[in-house]
C-alpha cells in the first residue's frame, strides 16, 4: 500500500449516493403507494424470514429511522470506497449477507429491518483494518471512526429500547471484525530513501560500511596526500608597442619621428 493507492474518483461519491437513493426510493414507494414491505425483513430462524438477509438493509420503519442511518452510511461507504477501493464491493456484499445471516441466527423472534447492521459492519471493518495495517493514514481513519461513532458500542448489547435490534448491531460488528482479518489488503510499503533500506542491501559492498572492522569499530580512511599547487601564467604572443613622449610633446608640440620608438615583446 502506497500513497498513490488513494485516488479520488467519481465512484467515491457515486457509491454512497446510489445506496442512499435506493433506500429512500424504497421508503418513498411505501408511502406513495401505501404498501408495507415490513414482511421482507429478517425473521430469525424461519425459512421465510431468510429473504430479509438481502432486503432488510433497504427497509426502514419511519422517517427518523431512515434519516439516522443515511448520514453515517454516506460517510462510511465513501471512506470505504476511497481507502479500500479494491475491497469495497466485497466488503459491502459480504457485510450485508453475513450480518443478515448472523441476525437471523441470534435475533429475537421479531422482524428486524434497517441498514444499521451494515453501518456496524463498516465501522468495525474500517477500525480494525486500519489498526492492523499500521499505516498512519489508515490508523488516523480508525481513530476518526472512534471519535465519530465510538458511542455506538452501547447499542451492541440488550437495551431498554425494545425497538432497537441490538442483535443486528452485534452481528454487523462481528462481521466487520472477521472481514478485516480475512479480506486481504496490500501491506504498507515505506518509501525507500536510503540504500540500506533496500531488501537486497549488502553491507559488505557498501563503501562506508567497509570502514568498520569485525568488532564494529570505525577505522577512518587515511588522509590523502596534499596536492601540489599548480599555477598558470597568462602568456600572450601579441606584439606590444610602446610610445615614448618627451618634454616637448608634453607642452603640446607634436612628437618628432626620432622621439618615437617601438619595441616588441613576447
mmCIF file of N, CA and C in Angstrom, residues 97-228:
data_model
loop_
_atom_site.group_PDB
_atom_site.id
_atom_site.type_symbol
_atom_site.label_atom_id
_atom_site.label_comp_id
_atom_site.label_asym_id
_atom_site.label_seq_id
_atom_site.Cartn_x
_atom_site.Cartn_y
_atom_site.Cartn_z
ATOM 1 N N UNK A 97 -24.699 -9.796 3.605
ATOM 2 C CA UNK A 97 -25.126 -11.191 3.709
ATOM 3 C C UNK A 97 -24.776 -11.799 5.067
ATOM 4 N N UNK A 98 -23.542 -11.604 5.511
ATOM 5 C CA UNK A 98 -23.109 -12.242 6.761
ATOM 6 C C UNK A 98 -23.757 -11.606 7.990
ATOM 7 N N UNK A 99 -23.866 -10.287 7.993
ATOM 8 C CA UNK A 99 -24.516 -9.644 9.140
ATOM 9 C C UNK A 99 -25.997 -10.001 9.181
ATOM 10 N N UNK A 100 -26.618 -10.106 7.996
ATOM 11 C CA UNK A 100 -28.020 -10.525 7.971
ATOM 12 C C UNK A 100 -28.204 -11.953 8.443
ATOM 13 N N UNK A 101 -27.285 -12.820 8.026
ATOM 14 C CA UNK A 101 -27.376 -14.213 8.466
ATOM 15 C C UNK A 101 -27.130 -14.328 9.975
ATOM 16 N N UNK A 102 -26.186 -13.526 10.477
ATOM 17 C CA UNK A 102 -25.948 -13.542 11.920
ATOM 18 C C UNK A 102 -27.163 -13.062 12.701
ATOM 19 N N UNK A 103 -27.841 -12.049 12.189
ATOM 20 C CA UNK A 103 -29.070 -11.580 12.832
ATOM 21 C C UNK A 103 -30.146 -12.658 12.791
ATOM 22 N N UNK A 104 -30.221 -13.358 11.690
ATOM 23 C CA UNK A 104 -31.197 -14.441 11.554
ATOM 24 C C UNK A 104 -30.927 -15.563 12.564
ATOM 25 N N UNK A 105 -29.665 -15.761 12.918
ATOM 26 C CA UNK A 105 -29.311 -16.817 13.865
ATOM 27 C C UNK A 105 -29.590 -16.432 15.312
ATOM 28 N N UNK A 106 -29.219 -15.221 15.713
ATOM 29 C CA UNK A 106 -29.237 -14.858 17.135
ATOM 30 C C UNK A 106 -30.361 -13.894 17.500
ATOM 31 N N UNK A 107 -31.119 -13.425 16.511
ATOM 32 C CA UNK A 107 -32.111 -12.397 16.782
ATOM 33 C C UNK A 107 -33.312 -12.899 17.568
ATOM 34 N N UNK A 108 -33.999 -11.947 18.194
ATOM 35 C CA UNK A 108 -35.261 -12.255 18.867
ATOM 36 C C UNK A 108 -36.326 -12.600 17.832
ATOM 37 N N UNK A 109 -37.380 -13.216 18.298
ATOM 38 C CA UNK A 109 -38.471 -13.567 17.399
ATOM 39 C C UNK A 109 -39.289 -12.312 17.101
ATOM 40 N N UNK A 110 -38.711 -11.512 16.251
ATOM 41 C CA UNK A 110 -39.326 -10.257 15.843
ATOM 42 C C UNK A 110 -38.782 -9.898 14.471
ATOM 43 N N UNK A 111 -39.414 -8.958 13.795
ATOM 44 C CA UNK A 111 -38.943 -8.554 12.475
ATOM 45 C C UNK A 111 -37.806 -7.535 12.634
ATOM 46 N N UNK A 112 -36.694 -7.780 11.943
ATOM 47 C CA UNK A 112 -35.517 -6.919 12.018
ATOM 48 C C UNK A 112 -35.323 -6.251 10.661
ATOM 49 N N UNK A 113 -35.362 -4.928 10.644
ATOM 50 C CA UNK A 113 -35.171 -4.177 9.403
ATOM 51 C C UNK A 113 -34.214 -3.020 9.662
ATOM 52 N N UNK A 114 -33.693 -2.460 8.567
ATOM 53 C CA UNK A 114 -32.826 -1.287 8.680
ATOM 54 C C UNK A 114 -31.393 -1.579 8.265
ATOM 55 N N UNK A 115 -30.681 -0.504 7.923
ATOM 56 C CA UNK A 115 -29.296 -0.611 7.465
ATOM 57 C C UNK A 115 -28.289 -0.445 8.590
ATOM 58 N N UNK A 116 -28.754 -0.432 9.830
ATOM 59 C CA UNK A 116 -27.825 -0.238 10.940
ATOM 60 C C UNK A 116 -26.834 -1.390 11.067
ATOM 61 N N UNK A 117 -27.265 -2.603 10.693
ATOM 62 C CA UNK A 117 -26.320 -3.726 10.723
ATOM 63 C C UNK A 117 -25.156 -3.496 9.778
ATOM 64 N N UNK A 118 -25.425 -2.966 8.584
ATOM 65 C CA UNK A 118 -24.352 -2.658 7.641
ATOM 66 C C UNK A 118 -23.474 -1.533 8.158
ATOM 67 N N UNK A 119 -24.063 -0.577 8.848
ATOM 68 C CA UNK A 119 -23.267 0.509 9.432
ATOM 69 C C UNK A 119 -22.254 -0.047 10.425
ATOM 70 N N UNK A 120 -22.676 -0.990 11.243
ATOM 71 C CA UNK A 120 -21.752 -1.598 12.202
ATOM 72 C C UNK A 120 -20.686 -2.433 11.489
ATOM 73 N N UNK A 121 -21.046 -3.038 10.374
ATOM 74 C CA UNK A 121 -20.038 -3.755 9.576
ATOM 75 C C UNK A 121 -18.944 -2.794 9.132
ATOM 76 N N UNK A 122 -19.333 -1.649 8.584
ATOM 77 C CA UNK A 122 -18.363 -0.690 8.052
ATOM 78 C C UNK A 122 -17.524 -0.071 9.163
ATOM 79 N N UNK A 123 -18.156 0.292 10.258
ATOM 80 C CA UNK A 123 -17.408 0.863 11.386
ATOM 81 C C UNK A 123 -16.363 -0.133 11.883
ATOM 82 N N UNK A 124 -16.787 -1.377 12.069
ATOM 83 C CA UNK A 124 -15.878 -2.398 12.585
ATOM 84 C C UNK A 124 -14.754 -2.698 11.606
ATOM 85 N N UNK A 125 -15.097 -2.865 10.336
ATOM 86 C CA UNK A 125 -14.073 -3.184 9.333
ATOM 87 C C UNK A 125 -13.054 -2.065 9.209
ATOM 88 N N UNK A 126 -13.499 -0.837 9.056
ATOM 89 C CA UNK A 126 -12.575 0.287 8.869
ATOM 90 C C UNK A 126 -11.690 0.471 10.098
ATOM 91 N N UNK A 127 -12.260 0.304 11.280
ATOM 92 C CA UNK A 127 -11.473 0.482 12.502
ATOM 93 C C UNK A 127 -10.401 -0.592 12.629
ATOM 94 N N UNK A 128 -10.795 -1.853 12.573
ATOM 95 C CA UNK A 128 -9.831 -2.935 12.804
ATOM 96 C C UNK A 128 -8.823 -3.059 11.659
ATOM 97 N N UNK A 129 -9.248 -2.853 10.428
ATOM 98 C CA UNK A 129 -8.316 -2.957 9.309
ATOM 99 C C UNK A 129 -7.272 -1.845 9.369
ATOM 100 N N UNK A 130 -7.668 -0.660 9.777
ATOM 101 C CA UNK A 130 -6.709 0.429 9.911
ATOM 102 C C UNK A 130 -5.667 0.153 10.980
ATOM 103 N N UNK A 131 -6.100 -0.391 12.116
ATOM 104 C CA UNK A 131 -5.155 -0.730 13.191
ATOM 105 C C UNK A 131 -4.215 -1.842 12.743
ATOM 106 N N UNK A 132 -4.728 -2.828 12.041
ATOM 107 C CA UNK A 132 -3.905 -3.949 11.589
ATOM 108 C C UNK A 132 -2.865 -3.513 10.559
ATOM 109 N N UNK A 133 -3.208 -2.541 9.724
ATOM 110 C CA UNK A 133 -2.293 -2.133 8.657
ATOM 111 C C UNK A 133 -1.053 -1.429 9.201
ATOM 112 N N UNK A 134 -1.199 -0.656 10.268
ATOM 113 C CA UNK A 134 -0.082 0.105 10.797
ATOM 114 C C UNK A 134 0.268 1.322 9.963
ATOM 115 N N UNK A 135 -0.493 1.578 8.912
ATOM 116 C CA UNK A 135 -0.234 2.714 8.040
ATOM 117 C C UNK A 135 -0.860 3.955 8.659
ATOM 118 N N UNK A 136 -0.104 5.033 8.747
ATOM 119 C CA UNK A 136 -0.524 6.166 9.552
ATOM 120 C C UNK A 136 -1.837 6.785 9.063
ATOM 121 N N UNK A 137 -2.079 6.788 7.753
ATOM 122 C CA UNK A 137 -3.334 7.346 7.244
ATOM 123 C C UNK A 137 -4.536 6.496 7.698
ATOM 124 N N UNK A 138 -4.390 5.182 7.615
ATOM 125 C CA UNK A 138 -5.492 4.296 7.984
ATOM 126 C C UNK A 138 -5.684 4.241 9.493
ATOM 127 N N UNK A 139 -4.588 4.360 10.245
ATOM 128 C CA UNK A 139 -4.718 4.436 11.706
ATOM 129 C C UNK A 139 -5.451 5.717 12.095
ATOM 130 N N UNK A 140 -5.113 6.817 11.419
ATOM 131 C CA UNK A 140 -5.819 8.076 11.681
ATOM 132 C C UNK A 140 -7.301 7.951 11.341
ATOM 133 N N UNK A 141 -7.616 7.234 10.267
ATOM 134 C CA UNK A 141 -9.011 6.991 9.915
ATOM 135 C C UNK A 141 -9.704 6.175 11.003
ATOM 136 N N UNK A 142 -9.017 5.176 11.547
ATOM 137 C CA UNK A 142 -9.593 4.365 12.621
ATOM 138 C C UNK A 142 -9.892 5.218 13.854
ATOM 139 N N UNK A 143 -8.976 6.114 14.195
ATOM 140 C CA UNK A 143 -9.198 6.986 15.349
ATOM 141 C C UNK A 143 -10.360 7.947 15.090
ATOM 142 N N UNK A 144 -10.495 8.395 13.848
ATOM 143 C CA UNK A 144 -11.624 9.253 13.497
ATOM 144 C C UNK A 144 -12.945 8.504 13.656
ATOM 145 N N UNK A 145 -12.942 7.236 13.265
ATOM 146 C CA UNK A 145 -14.142 6.405 13.425
ATOM 147 C C UNK A 145 -14.511 6.279 14.898
ATOM 148 N N UNK A 146 -13.493 6.128 15.743
ATOM 149 C CA UNK A 146 -13.762 6.002 17.182
ATOM 150 C C UNK A 146 -14.382 7.284 17.716
ATOM 151 N N UNK A 147 -13.843 8.429 17.283
ATOM 152 C CA UNK A 147 -14.369 9.709 17.758
ATOM 153 C C UNK A 147 -15.813 9.916 17.302
ATOM 154 N N UNK A 148 -16.098 9.595 16.042
ATOM 155 C CA UNK A 148 -17.421 9.857 15.485
ATOM 156 C C UNK A 148 -18.465 8.833 15.923
ATOM 157 N N UNK A 149 -18.048 7.568 15.971
ATOM 158 C CA UNK A 149 -19.038 6.503 16.177
ATOM 159 C C UNK A 149 -18.712 5.614 17.372
ATOM 160 N N UNK A 150 -17.837 6.080 18.247
ATOM 161 C CA UNK A 150 -17.499 5.270 19.423
ATOM 162 C C UNK A 150 -18.686 5.009 20.331
ATOM 163 N N UNK A 151 -19.635 5.953 20.363
ATOM 164 C CA UNK A 151 -20.802 5.770 21.216
ATOM 165 C C UNK A 151 -21.726 4.658 20.763
ATOM 166 N N UNK A 152 -21.524 4.179 19.548
ATOM 167 C CA UNK A 152 -22.381 3.103 19.040
ATOM 168 C C UNK A 152 -22.152 1.792 19.771
ATOM 169 N N UNK A 153 -21.065 1.706 20.529
ATOM 170 C CA UNK A 153 -20.762 0.451 21.211
ATOM 171 C C UNK A 153 -21.845 0.096 22.230
ATOM 172 N N UNK A 154 -22.541 1.108 22.764
ATOM 173 C CA UNK A 154 -23.568 0.838 23.773
ATOM 174 C C UNK A 154 -24.792 0.152 23.179
ATOM 175 N N UNK A 155 -24.937 0.209 21.860
ATOM 176 C CA UNK A 155 -26.089 -0.429 21.216
ATOM 177 C C UNK A 155 -25.764 -1.837 20.722
ATOM 178 N N UNK A 156 -24.610 -2.368 21.181
ATOM 179 C CA UNK A 156 -24.266 -3.751 20.854
ATOM 180 C C UNK A 156 -24.870 -4.746 21.838
ATOM 181 N N UNK A 157 -25.465 -4.250 22.899
ATOM 182 C CA UNK A 157 -25.952 -5.109 23.971
ATOM 183 C C UNK A 157 -27.449 -4.869 24.183
ATOM 184 N N UNK A 158 -28.118 -5.797 24.861
ATOM 185 C CA UNK A 158 -29.557 -5.627 25.096
ATOM 186 C C UNK A 158 -29.858 -4.277 25.728
ATOM 187 N N UNK A 159 -30.811 -3.587 25.147
ATOM 188 C CA UNK A 159 -31.143 -2.239 25.590
ATOM 189 C C UNK A 159 -32.579 -2.189 26.066
ATOM 190 N N UNK A 160 -32.838 -1.115 26.839
ATOM 191 C CA UNK A 160 -34.212 -0.928 27.306
ATOM 192 C C UNK A 160 -35.144 -0.560 26.154
ATOM 193 N N UNK A 161 -34.563 -0.062 25.086
ATOM 194 C CA UNK A 161 -35.372 0.294 23.924
ATOM 195 C C UNK A 161 -35.635 -0.972 23.112
ATOM 196 N N UNK A 162 -36.842 -1.462 23.188
ATOM 197 C CA UNK A 162 -37.178 -2.727 22.558
ATOM 198 C C UNK A 162 -37.189 -2.649 21.028
ATOM 199 N N UNK A 163 -37.316 -1.430 20.475
ATOM 200 C CA UNK A 163 -37.403 -1.303 19.030
ATOM 201 C C UNK A 163 -36.026 -1.267 18.357
ATOM 202 N N UNK A 164 -34.952 -1.385 19.126
ATOM 203 C CA UNK A 164 -33.595 -1.386 18.578
ATOM 204 C C UNK A 164 -33.108 -2.827 18.471
ATOM 205 N N UNK A 165 -32.655 -3.207 17.291
ATOM 206 C CA UNK A 165 -32.162 -4.568 17.072
ATOM 207 C C UNK A 165 -30.681 -4.638 17.448
ATOM 208 N N UNK A 166 -30.437 -4.852 18.739
ATOM 209 C CA UNK A 166 -29.046 -4.959 19.157
ATOM 210 C C UNK A 166 -28.398 -6.213 18.567
ATOM 211 N N UNK A 167 -29.208 -7.229 18.243
ATOM 212 C CA UNK A 167 -28.666 -8.433 17.621
ATOM 213 C C UNK A 167 -28.100 -8.127 16.237
ATOM 214 N N UNK A 168 -28.797 -7.264 15.485
ATOM 215 C CA UNK A 168 -28.278 -6.869 14.178
ATOM 216 C C UNK A 168 -27.000 -6.071 14.296
ATOM 217 N N UNK A 169 -26.925 -5.226 15.333
ATOM 218 C CA UNK A 169 -25.698 -4.459 15.566
ATOM 219 C C UNK A 169 -24.538 -5.375 15.920
ATOM 220 N N UNK A 170 -24.811 -6.321 16.821
ATOM 221 C CA UNK A 170 -23.755 -7.252 17.224
ATOM 222 C C UNK A 170 -23.301 -8.103 16.044
ATOM 223 N N UNK A 171 -24.241 -8.582 15.244
ATOM 224 C CA UNK A 171 -23.883 -9.391 14.080
ATOM 225 C C UNK A 171 -23.066 -8.575 13.079
ATOM 226 N N UNK A 172 -23.436 -7.317 12.893
ATOM 227 C CA UNK A 172 -22.676 -6.464 11.993
ATOM 228 C C UNK A 172 -21.281 -6.179 12.504
ATOM 229 N N UNK A 173 -21.136 -5.934 13.797
ATOM 230 C CA UNK A 173 -19.819 -5.642 14.376
ATOM 231 C C UNK A 173 -18.887 -6.849 14.253
ATOM 232 N N UNK A 174 -19.401 -8.028 14.573
ATOM 233 C CA UNK A 174 -18.590 -9.241 14.455
ATOM 234 C C UNK A 174 -18.223 -9.512 12.999
ATOM 235 N N UNK A 175 -19.172 -9.276 12.096
ATOM 236 C CA UNK A 175 -18.897 -9.473 10.669
ATOM 237 C C UNK A 175 -17.782 -8.562 10.193
ATOM 238 N N UNK A 176 -17.828 -7.289 10.563
ATOM 239 C CA UNK A 176 -16.769 -6.362 10.170
ATOM 240 C C UNK A 176 -15.413 -6.752 10.720
ATOM 241 N N UNK A 177 -15.409 -7.239 11.962
ATOM 242 C CA UNK A 177 -14.151 -7.689 12.569
ATOM 243 C C UNK A 177 -13.576 -8.875 11.800
ATOM 244 N N UNK A 178 -14.411 -9.840 11.448
ATOM 245 C CA UNK A 178 -13.935 -11.013 10.707
ATOM 246 C C UNK A 178 -13.475 -10.644 9.301
ATOM 247 N N UNK A 179 -14.209 -9.758 8.656
ATOM 248 C CA UNK A 179 -13.812 -9.339 7.310
ATOM 249 C C UNK A 179 -12.474 -8.605 7.320
ATOM 250 N N UNK A 180 -12.195 -7.881 8.383
ATOM 251 C CA UNK A 180 -10.915 -7.157 8.454
ATOM 252 C C UNK A 180 -9.730 -8.114 8.495
ATOM 253 N N UNK A 181 -9.952 -9.332 8.976
ATOM 254 C CA UNK A 181 -8.881 -10.324 9.026
ATOM 255 C C UNK A 181 -8.807 -11.161 7.758
ATOM 256 N N UNK A 182 -9.933 -11.486 7.205
ATOM 257 C CA UNK A 182 -9.939 -12.434 6.083
ATOM 258 C C UNK A 182 -9.880 -11.766 4.716
ATOM 259 N N UNK A 183 -10.247 -10.511 4.613
ATOM 260 C CA UNK A 183 -10.096 -9.779 3.352
ATOM 261 C C UNK A 183 -8.730 -9.114 3.368
ATOM 262 N N UNK A 184 -7.893 -9.543 2.461
ATOM 263 C CA UNK A 184 -6.511 -9.103 2.462
ATOM 264 C C UNK A 184 -6.357 -7.782 1.699
ATOM 265 N N UNK A 185 -5.495 -6.941 2.215
ATOM 266 C CA UNK A 185 -5.087 -5.717 1.534
ATOM 267 C C UNK A 185 -3.570 -5.727 1.405
ATOM 268 N N UNK A 186 -3.062 -4.891 0.539
ATOM 269 C CA UNK A 186 -1.619 -4.810 0.357
ATOM 270 C C UNK A 186 -0.959 -4.286 1.627
ATOM 271 N N UNK A 187 0.192 -4.871 1.944
ATOM 272 C CA UNK A 187 0.951 -4.391 3.090
ATOM 273 C C UNK A 187 1.515 -3.008 2.790
ATOM 274 N N UNK A 188 1.560 -2.202 3.822
ATOM 275 C CA UNK A 188 2.108 -0.860 3.663
ATOM 276 C C UNK A 188 3.603 -0.939 3.387
ATOM 277 N N UNK A 189 4.035 -0.250 2.353
ATOM 278 C CA UNK A 189 5.445 -0.213 1.980
ATOM 279 C C UNK A 189 5.990 1.177 2.245
ATOM 280 N N UNK A 190 6.914 1.249 3.165
ATOM 281 C CA UNK A 190 7.529 2.536 3.478
ATOM 282 C C UNK A 190 8.420 2.967 2.322
ATOM 283 N N UNK A 191 8.315 4.237 1.895
ATOM 284 C CA UNK A 191 9.163 4.696 0.784
ATOM 285 C C UNK A 191 10.645 4.538 1.110
ATOM 286 N N UNK A 192 11.415 4.024 0.148
ATOM 287 C CA UNK A 192 12.850 3.796 0.328
ATOM 288 C C UNK A 192 13.600 5.078 0.019
ATOM 289 N N UNK A 193 14.291 5.595 1.017
ATOM 290 C CA UNK A 193 15.089 6.810 0.844
ATOM 291 C C UNK A 193 16.587 6.518 0.802
ATOM 292 N N UNK A 194 17.014 5.455 1.469
ATOM 293 C CA UNK A 194 18.437 5.146 1.569
ATOM 294 C C UNK A 194 18.687 3.734 1.044
ATOM 295 N N UNK A 195 19.912 3.521 0.573
ATOM 296 C CA UNK A 195 20.266 2.215 0.026
ATOM 297 C C UNK A 195 20.160 1.106 1.071
ATOM 298 N N UNK A 196 20.488 1.425 2.320
ATOM 299 C CA UNK A 196 20.474 0.383 3.349
ATOM 300 C C UNK A 196 19.056 -0.065 3.717
ATOM 301 N N UNK A 197 18.012 0.652 3.228
ATOM 302 C CA UNK A 197 16.637 0.231 3.463
ATOM 303 C C UNK A 197 16.147 -0.779 2.435
ATOM 304 N N UNK A 198 16.911 -1.000 1.386
ATOM 305 C CA UNK A 198 16.508 -1.942 0.351
ATOM 306 C C UNK A 198 16.676 -3.379 0.841
ATOM 307 N N UNK A 199 15.781 -4.279 0.458
ATOM 308 C CA UNK A 199 15.884 -5.671 0.942
ATOM 309 C C UNK A 199 17.126 -6.391 0.432
ATOM 310 N N UNK A 200 17.666 -5.975 -0.716
ATOM 311 C CA UNK A 200 18.852 -6.634 -1.265
ATOM 312 C C UNK A 200 20.144 -5.912 -0.904
ATOM 313 N N UNK A 201 20.097 -5.089 0.139
ATOM 314 C CA UNK A 201 21.289 -4.332 0.534
ATOM 315 C C UNK A 201 22.351 -5.264 1.110
ATOM 316 N N UNK A 202 23.590 -5.140 0.612
ATOM 317 C CA UNK A 202 24.722 -5.952 1.077
ATOM 318 C C UNK A 202 25.722 -5.029 1.773
ATOM 319 N N UNK A 203 25.813 -5.092 3.118
ATOM 320 C CA UNK A 203 26.722 -4.178 3.826
ATOM 321 C C UNK A 203 28.180 -4.347 3.417
ATOM 322 N N UNK A 204 28.560 -5.567 3.015
ATOM 323 C CA UNK A 204 29.971 -5.789 2.670
ATOM 324 C C UNK A 204 30.385 -5.055 1.402
ATOM 325 N N UNK A 205 29.425 -4.669 0.588
ATOM 326 C CA UNK A 205 29.732 -3.972 -0.652
ATOM 327 C C UNK A 205 29.550 -2.459 -0.541
ATOM 328 N N UNK A 206 29.102 -2.007 0.613
ATOM 329 C CA UNK A 206 28.890 -0.576 0.778
ATOM 330 C C UNK A 206 30.210 0.113 1.112
ATOM 331 N N UNK A 207 30.581 1.184 0.407
ATOM 332 C CA UNK A 207 31.870 1.850 0.656
ATOM 333 C C UNK A 207 32.004 2.357 2.082
ATOM 334 N N UNK A 208 30.937 2.840 2.662
ATOM 335 C CA UNK A 208 31.025 3.367 4.018
ATOM 336 C C UNK A 208 31.175 2.245 5.040
ATOM 337 N N UNK A 209 30.420 1.152 4.867
ATOM 338 C CA UNK A 209 30.472 0.055 5.820
ATOM 339 C C UNK A 209 31.819 -0.646 5.811
ATOM 340 N N UNK A 210 32.576 -0.502 4.743
ATOM 341 C CA UNK A 210 33.897 -1.127 4.685
ATOM 342 C C UNK A 210 34.879 -0.510 5.667
ATOM 343 N N UNK A 211 34.545 0.659 6.197
ATOM 344 C CA UNK A 211 35.435 1.315 7.157
ATOM 345 C C UNK A 211 35.248 0.792 8.575
ATOM 346 N N UNK A 212 34.360 -0.174 8.791
ATOM 347 C CA UNK A 212 34.172 -0.776 10.107
ATOM 348 C C UNK A 212 34.843 -2.144 10.133
ATOM 349 N N UNK A 213 35.531 -2.432 11.258
ATOM 350 C CA UNK A 213 36.188 -3.725 11.374
ATOM 351 C C UNK A 213 35.195 -4.760 11.885
ATOM 352 N N UNK A 214 35.675 -5.970 12.162
ATOM 353 C CA UNK A 214 34.794 -7.055 12.590
ATOM 354 C C UNK A 214 34.168 -6.794 13.945
ATOM 355 N N UNK A 215 34.809 -5.976 14.776
ATOM 356 C CA UNK A 215 34.268 -5.653 16.101
ATOM 357 C C UNK A 215 33.313 -4.460 16.047
ATOM 358 N N UNK A 216 33.119 -3.898 14.859
ATOM 359 C CA UNK A 216 32.218 -2.759 14.717
ATOM 360 C C UNK A 216 32.873 -1.424 14.980
ATOM 361 N N UNK A 217 34.196 -1.406 15.109
ATOM 362 C CA UNK A 217 34.914 -0.153 15.335
ATOM 363 C C UNK A 217 35.143 0.557 14.009
ATOM 364 N N UNK A 218 35.004 1.858 14.035
ATOM 365 C CA UNK A 218 35.169 2.639 12.822
ATOM 366 C C UNK A 218 36.644 2.944 12.597
ATOM 367 N N UNK A 219 37.122 2.617 11.415
ATOM 368 C CA UNK A 219 38.506 2.898 11.042
ATOM 369 C C UNK A 219 38.484 3.934 9.926
ATOM 370 N N UNK A 220 38.824 5.181 10.238
ATOM 371 C CA UNK A 220 38.755 6.214 9.201
ATOM 372 C C UNK A 220 39.793 5.965 8.114
ATOM 373 N N UNK A 221 39.491 6.317 6.908
ATOM 374 C CA UNK A 221 40.449 6.128 5.811
ATOM 375 C C UNK A 221 41.637 7.070 5.966
ATOM 376 N N UNK A 222 42.807 6.707 5.424
ATOM 377 C CA UNK A 222 43.970 7.601 5.518
ATOM 378 C C UNK A 222 43.731 8.899 4.759
ATOM 379 N N UNK A 223 44.352 9.955 5.301
ATOM 380 C CA UNK A 223 44.179 11.249 4.656
ATOM 381 C C UNK A 223 44.915 11.265 3.317
ATOM 382 N N UNK A 224 44.336 11.833 2.320
ATOM 383 C CA UNK A 224 45.022 11.892 1.017
ATOM 384 C C UNK A 224 46.197 12.861 1.046
ATOM 385 N N UNK A 225 47.195 12.595 0.205
ATOM 386 C CA UNK A 225 48.351 13.485 0.121
ATOM 387 C C UNK A 225 47.919 14.835 -0.417
ATOM 388 N N UNK A 226 48.535 15.895 0.180
ATOM 389 C CA UNK A 226 48.152 17.234 -0.313
ATOM 390 C C UNK A 226 48.591 17.400 -1.761
ATOM 391 N N UNK A 227 47.758 17.924 -2.540
ATOM 392 C CA UNK A 227 48.059 18.123 -3.954
ATOM 393 C C UNK A 227 48.934 19.363 -4.122
ATOM 394 N N UNK A 228 49.939 19.228 -4.994
ATOM 395 C CA UNK A 228 50.818 20.357 -5.271
ATOM 396 C C UNK A 228 50.032 21.448 -5.985
#
